[in-house]
Amino acid sequence: TYNLGLMLLQRGLAGGETQYRQLLLTNAKELHAIGNKNLEVKIEGDIAEAATYFQKTLDLDPKDASAHFNLGGIHDRAGNTELAVQYYENAVRYKRSHLAARMQLTKLLLRQGNLDLAEKHAQKGVQYSPNDHRPYTALGKVFAAQAKHEEAIQQFQKALEIKQD
């Protein structure tokens, strides 16, 4: 709660201090109910509370890529894959270079069999972070799933050139 309040105040968002004080006074049962509203797979405990705080952050700043990314992670861990994909897509919509969101999107889309879109996000990862091994590894996995073995090997070799272990 302290970190969220600090972020609201630092951004100078209208009503940030009021919103922060409301977050401090929010009933934990209310947070749990809001965090699980309309979900097929329920989110429990501290994670439910975190989901509610991130959602409240988006109410204040709908373009907050970090909040979208974190909500994607929460829903990913809870097994709400469709929601996770939506939040990760929003994260890269508002911050195109968000490598972690692109890597998570690639992983989930690959798991869903949406290879074309997985490839697109992995390629964008390479474009925005050419000195990081992760997008090359992700792209290699996509190419392997597409039975493009030579291309997959090339991507894995690029990843190894950047990070040998």
Short mmCIF file of C-alpha atoms in Angstrom, two decimals, residues 1-9 11 13-16 19-20 22-23 31 34 49-71 74 87 94:
data_model
loop_
_atom_site.label_atom_id
_atom_site.label_comp_id
_atom_site.label_asym_id
_atom_site.label_seq_id
_atom_site.Cartn_x
_atom_site.Cartn_y
_atom_site.Cartn_z
CA THR A 1 0.00 0.00 0.00
CA TYR A 2 2.83 2.36 0.84
CA ASN A 3 4.47 1.86 -2.60
CA LEU A 4 1.21 2.37 -4.46
CA GLY A 5 0.47 5.51 -2.46
CA LEU A 6 3.97 6.81 -3.09
CA MET A 7 3.58 6.18 -6.83
CA LEU A 8 0.23 8.03 -6.91
CA LEU A 9 1.67 10.99 -5.06
CA ARG A 11 2.91 11.12 -10.36
CA LEU A 13 -2.32 12.44 -10.26
CA ALA A 14 -5.45 14.40 -9.43
CA GLY A 15 -6.94 12.93 -6.29
CA GLY A 16 -3.86 10.77 -5.73
CA GLN A 19 -7.14 7.69 -3.41
CA TYR A 20 -4.13 6.64 -1.36
CA GLN A 22 -8.96 5.32 0.61
CA LEU A 23 -6.67 2.40 -0.19
CA LEU A 31 -10.56 -6.05 -1.76
CA ILE A 34 -13.32 -6.74 -6.11
CA GLU A 49 -5.36 -7.77 -2.65
CA ALA A 50 -2.54 -6.95 -5.06
CA ALA A 51 -4.87 -7.42 -8.05
CA THR A 52 -7.30 -4.96 -6.55
CA TYR A 53 -4.60 -2.37 -5.93
CA PHE A 54 -3.30 -2.67 -9.49
CA GLN A 55 -6.85 -2.35 -10.80
CA LYS A 56 -7.32 0.79 -8.73
CA THR A 57 -4.05 2.09 -10.20
CA LEU A 58 -5.52 1.57 -13.67
CA ASP A 59 -8.64 3.45 -12.62
CA LEU A 60 -6.36 6.43 -11.96
CA ASP A 61 -4.07 5.88 -14.96
CA PRO A 62 -5.49 3.47 -17.57
CA LYS A 63 -2.22 3.65 -19.56
CA ASP A 64 0.03 2.44 -16.73
CA ALA A 65 2.00 -0.32 -18.49
CA SER A 66 3.44 -1.58 -15.22
CA ALA A 67 0.01 -2.12 -13.67
CA HIS A 68 -1.17 -3.92 -16.81
CA PHE A 69 1.92 -6.12 -16.73
CA ASN A 70 1.48 -6.98 -13.07
CA LEU A 71 -2.20 -7.78 -13.52
CA ILE A 74 -1.42 -12.29 -11.45
CA TYR A 87 -3.26 -7.32 -19.76
CA TYR A 94 1.31 1.54 -23.69
#
